[in-house]
CSV table of C-alpha atoms in Angstrom, one decimal:
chain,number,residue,atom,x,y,z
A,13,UNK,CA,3.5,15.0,18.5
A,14,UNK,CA,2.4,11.4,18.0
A,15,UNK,CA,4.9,8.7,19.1
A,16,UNK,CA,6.8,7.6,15.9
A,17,UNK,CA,6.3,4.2,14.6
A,18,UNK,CA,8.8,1.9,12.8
A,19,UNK,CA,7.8,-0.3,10.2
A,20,UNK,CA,8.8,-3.2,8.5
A,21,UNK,CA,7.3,-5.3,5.2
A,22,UNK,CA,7.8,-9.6,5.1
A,23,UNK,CA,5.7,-9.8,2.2
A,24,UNK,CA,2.6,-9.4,0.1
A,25,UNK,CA,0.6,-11.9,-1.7
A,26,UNK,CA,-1.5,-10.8,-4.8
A,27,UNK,CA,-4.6,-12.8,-5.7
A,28,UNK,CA,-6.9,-11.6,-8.6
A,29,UNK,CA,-5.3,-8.2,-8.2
A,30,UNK,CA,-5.0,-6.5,-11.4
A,31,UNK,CA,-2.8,-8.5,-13.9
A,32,UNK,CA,-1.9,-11.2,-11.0
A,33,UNK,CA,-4.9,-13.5,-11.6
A,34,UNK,CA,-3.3,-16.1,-9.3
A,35,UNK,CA,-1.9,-16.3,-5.8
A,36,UNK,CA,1.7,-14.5,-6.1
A,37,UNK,CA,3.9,-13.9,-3.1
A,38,UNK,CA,6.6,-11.4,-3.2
A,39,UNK,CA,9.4,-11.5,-0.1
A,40,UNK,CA,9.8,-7.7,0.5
A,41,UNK,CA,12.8,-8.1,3.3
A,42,UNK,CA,16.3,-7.1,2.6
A,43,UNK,CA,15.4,-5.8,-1.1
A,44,UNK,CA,17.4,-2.7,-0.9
A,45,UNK,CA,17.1,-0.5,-4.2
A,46,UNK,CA,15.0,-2.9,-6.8
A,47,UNK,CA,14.0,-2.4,-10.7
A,48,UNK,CA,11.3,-4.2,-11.8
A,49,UNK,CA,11.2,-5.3,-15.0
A,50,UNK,CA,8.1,-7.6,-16.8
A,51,UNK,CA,6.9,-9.3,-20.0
A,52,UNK,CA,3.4,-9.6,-21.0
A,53,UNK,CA,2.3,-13.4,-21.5
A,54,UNK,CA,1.0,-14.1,-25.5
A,55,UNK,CA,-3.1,-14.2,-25.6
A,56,UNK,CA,-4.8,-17.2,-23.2
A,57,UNK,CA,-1.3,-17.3,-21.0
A,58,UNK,CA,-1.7,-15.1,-17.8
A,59,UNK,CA,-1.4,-15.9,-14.3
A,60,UNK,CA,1.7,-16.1,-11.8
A,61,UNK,CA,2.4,-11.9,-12.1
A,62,UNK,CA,2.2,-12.2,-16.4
A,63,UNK,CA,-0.7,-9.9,-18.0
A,64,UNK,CA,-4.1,-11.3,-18.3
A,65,UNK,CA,-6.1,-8.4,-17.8
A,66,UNK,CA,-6.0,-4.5,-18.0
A,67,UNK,CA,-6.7,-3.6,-14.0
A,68,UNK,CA,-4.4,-1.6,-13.3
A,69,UNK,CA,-2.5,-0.5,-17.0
A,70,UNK,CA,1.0,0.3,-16.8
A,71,UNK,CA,2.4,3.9,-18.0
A,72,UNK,CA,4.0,4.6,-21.5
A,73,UNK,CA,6.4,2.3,-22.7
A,74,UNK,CA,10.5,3.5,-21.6
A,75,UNK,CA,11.5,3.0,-24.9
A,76,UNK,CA,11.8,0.9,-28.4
A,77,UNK,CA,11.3,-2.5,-27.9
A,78,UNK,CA,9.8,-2.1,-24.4
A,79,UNK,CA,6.0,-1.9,-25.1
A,80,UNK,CA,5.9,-5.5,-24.6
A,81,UNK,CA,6.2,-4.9,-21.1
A,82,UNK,CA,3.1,-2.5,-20.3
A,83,UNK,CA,0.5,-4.4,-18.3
A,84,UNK,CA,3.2,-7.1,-16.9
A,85,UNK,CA,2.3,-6.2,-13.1
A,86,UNK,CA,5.2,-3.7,-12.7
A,87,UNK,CA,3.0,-0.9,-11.0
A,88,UNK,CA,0.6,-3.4,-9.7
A,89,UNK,CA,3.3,-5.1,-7.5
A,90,UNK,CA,5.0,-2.0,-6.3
A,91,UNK,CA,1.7,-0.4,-5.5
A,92,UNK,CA,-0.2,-3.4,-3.8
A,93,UNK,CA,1.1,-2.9,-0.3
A,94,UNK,CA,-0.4,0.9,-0.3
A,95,UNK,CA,-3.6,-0.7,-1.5
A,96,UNK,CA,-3.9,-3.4,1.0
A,97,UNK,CA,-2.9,-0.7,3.8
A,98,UNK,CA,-5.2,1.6,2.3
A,99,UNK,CA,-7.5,0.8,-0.3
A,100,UNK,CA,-6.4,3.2,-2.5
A,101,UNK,CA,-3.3,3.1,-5.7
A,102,UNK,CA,-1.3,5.9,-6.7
A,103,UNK,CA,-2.6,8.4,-9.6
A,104,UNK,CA,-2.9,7.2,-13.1
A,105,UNK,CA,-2.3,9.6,-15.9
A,106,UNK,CA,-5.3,11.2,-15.7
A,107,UNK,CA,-4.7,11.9,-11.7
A,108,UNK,CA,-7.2,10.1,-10.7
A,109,UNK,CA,-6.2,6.4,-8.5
A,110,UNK,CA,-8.3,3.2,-10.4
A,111,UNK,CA,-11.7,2.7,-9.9
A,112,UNK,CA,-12.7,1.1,-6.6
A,113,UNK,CA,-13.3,-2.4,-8.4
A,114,UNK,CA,-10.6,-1.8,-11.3
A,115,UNK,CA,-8.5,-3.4,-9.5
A,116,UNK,CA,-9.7,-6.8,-9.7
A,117,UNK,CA,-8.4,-8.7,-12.3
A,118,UNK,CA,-10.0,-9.7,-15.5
A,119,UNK,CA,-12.0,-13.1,-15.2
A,120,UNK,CA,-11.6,-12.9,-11.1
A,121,UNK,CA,-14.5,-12.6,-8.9
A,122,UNK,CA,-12.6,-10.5,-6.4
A,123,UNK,CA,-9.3,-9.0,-5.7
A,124,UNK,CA,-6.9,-9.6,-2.3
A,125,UNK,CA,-3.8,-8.4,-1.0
A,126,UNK,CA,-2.0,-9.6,2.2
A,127,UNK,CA,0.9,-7.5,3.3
A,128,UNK,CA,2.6,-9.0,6.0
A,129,UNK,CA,5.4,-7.2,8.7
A,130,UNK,CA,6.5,-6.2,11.9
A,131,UNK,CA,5.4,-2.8,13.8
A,132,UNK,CA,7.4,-1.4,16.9
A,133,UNK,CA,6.5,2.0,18.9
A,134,UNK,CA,3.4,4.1,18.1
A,135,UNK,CA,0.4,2.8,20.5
A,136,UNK,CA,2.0,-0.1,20.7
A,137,UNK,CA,5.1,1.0,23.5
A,138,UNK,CA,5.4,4.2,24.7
A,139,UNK,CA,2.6,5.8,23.5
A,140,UNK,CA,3.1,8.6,25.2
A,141,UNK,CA,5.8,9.8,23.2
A,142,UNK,CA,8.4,9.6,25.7
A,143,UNK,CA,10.9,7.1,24.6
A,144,UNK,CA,9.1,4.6,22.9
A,145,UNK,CA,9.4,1.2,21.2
A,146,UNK,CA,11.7,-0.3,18.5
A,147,UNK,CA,14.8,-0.1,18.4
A,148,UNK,CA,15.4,3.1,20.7
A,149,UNK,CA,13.1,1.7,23.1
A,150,UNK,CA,14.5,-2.0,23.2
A,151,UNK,CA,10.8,-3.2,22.8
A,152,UNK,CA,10.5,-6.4,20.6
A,153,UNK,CA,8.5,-5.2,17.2
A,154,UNK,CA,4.7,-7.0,17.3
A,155,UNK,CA,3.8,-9.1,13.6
A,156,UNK,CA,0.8,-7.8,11.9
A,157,UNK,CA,-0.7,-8.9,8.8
A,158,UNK,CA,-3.8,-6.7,6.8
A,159,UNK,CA,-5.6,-8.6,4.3
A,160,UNK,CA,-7.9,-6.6,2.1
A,161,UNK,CA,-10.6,-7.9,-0.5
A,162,UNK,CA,-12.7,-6.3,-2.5
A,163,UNK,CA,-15.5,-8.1,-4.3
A,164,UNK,CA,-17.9,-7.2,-7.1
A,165,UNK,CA,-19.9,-6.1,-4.4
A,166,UNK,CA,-18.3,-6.1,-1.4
A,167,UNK,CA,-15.3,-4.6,0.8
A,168,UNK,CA,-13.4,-6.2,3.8
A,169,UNK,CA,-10.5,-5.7,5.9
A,170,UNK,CA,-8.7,-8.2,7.7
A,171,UNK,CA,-6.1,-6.8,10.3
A,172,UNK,CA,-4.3,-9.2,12.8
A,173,UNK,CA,-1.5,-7.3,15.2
A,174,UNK,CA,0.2,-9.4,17.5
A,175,UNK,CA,-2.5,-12.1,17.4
A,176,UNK,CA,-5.4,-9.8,18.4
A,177,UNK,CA,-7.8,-9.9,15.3
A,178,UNK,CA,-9.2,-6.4,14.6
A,179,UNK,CA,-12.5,-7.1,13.6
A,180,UNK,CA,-15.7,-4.2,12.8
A,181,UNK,CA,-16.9,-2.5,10.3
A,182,UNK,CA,-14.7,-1.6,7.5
A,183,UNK,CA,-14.1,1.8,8.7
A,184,UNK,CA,-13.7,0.6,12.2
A,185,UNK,CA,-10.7,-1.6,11.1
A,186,UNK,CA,-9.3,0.6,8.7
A,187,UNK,CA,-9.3,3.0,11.7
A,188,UNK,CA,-6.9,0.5,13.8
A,189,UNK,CA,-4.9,0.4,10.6
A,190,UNK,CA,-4.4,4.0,10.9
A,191,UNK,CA,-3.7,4.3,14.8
A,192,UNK,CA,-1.3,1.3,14.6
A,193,UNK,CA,0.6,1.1,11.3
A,194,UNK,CA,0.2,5.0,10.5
A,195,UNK,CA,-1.4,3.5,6.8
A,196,UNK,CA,-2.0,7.2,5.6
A,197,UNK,CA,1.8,8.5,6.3
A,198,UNK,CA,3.0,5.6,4.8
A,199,UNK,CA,1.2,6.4,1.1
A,200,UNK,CA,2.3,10.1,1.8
A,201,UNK,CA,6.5,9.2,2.2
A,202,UNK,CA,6.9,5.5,0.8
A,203,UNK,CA,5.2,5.0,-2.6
A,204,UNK,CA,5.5,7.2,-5.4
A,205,UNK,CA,3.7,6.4,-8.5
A,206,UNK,CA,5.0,7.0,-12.2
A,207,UNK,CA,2.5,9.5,-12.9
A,208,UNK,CA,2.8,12.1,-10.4
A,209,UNK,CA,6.0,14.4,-12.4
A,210,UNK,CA,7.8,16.7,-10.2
A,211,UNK,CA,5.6,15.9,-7.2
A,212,UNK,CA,5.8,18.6,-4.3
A,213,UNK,CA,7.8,21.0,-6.7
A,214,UNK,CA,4.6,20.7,-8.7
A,215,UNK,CA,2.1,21.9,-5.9
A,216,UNK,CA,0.4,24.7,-5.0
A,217,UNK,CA,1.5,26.3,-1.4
A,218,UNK,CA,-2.0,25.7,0.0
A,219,UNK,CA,-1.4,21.9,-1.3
A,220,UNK,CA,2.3,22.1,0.1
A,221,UNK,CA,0.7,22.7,3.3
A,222,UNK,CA,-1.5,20.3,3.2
A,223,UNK,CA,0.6,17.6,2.6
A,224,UNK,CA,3.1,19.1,5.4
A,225,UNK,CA,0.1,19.0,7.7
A,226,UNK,CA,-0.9,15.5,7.0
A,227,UNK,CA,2.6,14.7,8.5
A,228,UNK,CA,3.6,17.5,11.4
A,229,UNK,CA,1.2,20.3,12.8
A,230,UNK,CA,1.9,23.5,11.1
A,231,UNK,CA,2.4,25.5,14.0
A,232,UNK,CA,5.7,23.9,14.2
A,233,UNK,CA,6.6,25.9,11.0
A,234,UNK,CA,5.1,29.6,12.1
């Protein structure tokens, strides 16, 4: 099995990403269980996490009174460290993540997210499997900050780990993503969009497996 890897979110900064149409930063440390709650800005307001554009739309309103609140940024917060880690959202309602430029707010020429945090074991110590990093290990956790931007017509990724700037292709530093912060588990066990019902309960057993696969080699299961 690959070593495990511990990881741990400072922050992420939203600029021209879906309704946040201006540099928002959101401390993610110590948060514990959170409900976000928003309020769409009247016509010409917009900016600071307020509605100004239809990006990435909200779901169905809860309730009476609470339609106000569709296209505040709820979704798009919550979602914008998969994105940055990724380049991908969860499902809308139609099952399908947003368009690759959909994301970029109205009026913005581009869209970034900077998710900042700390990684300990995986590659990093122990790699081997044997022991390891983090806490277990005693092995300070290493900083790391991804940056992602996507343009009208272009794609980058930014990924800095310890000080060591991953630099490459876009696929060749998505790929350190991967070996280093595990981007592809995370999306599989942390987020959870509002549109995807009764999620694992809801899947096929040759989906089942899949998704079991993505995260522990089925032979451990025969």
């Amino acid at each position: 099995l690959p070593p495990p890897v511990q990881l741990r979110l400072h922050a992420v900064t939203l600029d021209g990403f879906g309704s946040f149409d201006r540099p928002t930063e959101y401390d993610l440390r110590g948060r514990g269980l959170l409900l976000l709650q928003g309020a769409c800005a009247a016509a010409g307001g917009g900016g600071g996490g307020e509605a100004s554009g239809e990006a990435l739309p909200e779901g169905d309103a809860g309730g009476e009174g609470q339609g106000s609140s569709n296209g505040a940024g709820k979704t798009t917060l919550a979602m914008a460290p998969l994105w940055a880690l990724t380049g991908s959202t969860d499902a809308r309602a139609n099952g399908k993540p947003v368009e690759a430029r959909g994301v970029i707010s109205e009026g913005a020429s581009r869209a970034v997210v900077s998710l900042r945090g700390e990684v300990s074991g995986g590659v990093l110590q122990g790699g081997d499997g044997e022991g390891g990093g983090g806490e277990g290990g005693g092995a300070a956790p290493v900083p790391f900050e991804v940056t992602r931007m996507m343009g009208r017509r272009e794609h980058s990724l930014r990924f800095v780990l310890g000080g060591q700037v991953h630099e490459g292709t876009l696929a060749q530093v998505q790929a350190q993503v991967e070996e280093h912060l595990r981007a592809r588990h995370v999306g599989t066990v942390a987020f959870f969009g509002q549109h995807m019902g009764g999620g694992l309960l809801d899947k096929t057993d040759a989906a089942l497996k899949a998704e079991l696969q993505a995260l522990l080699p089925l032979g451990l299961w025969e």
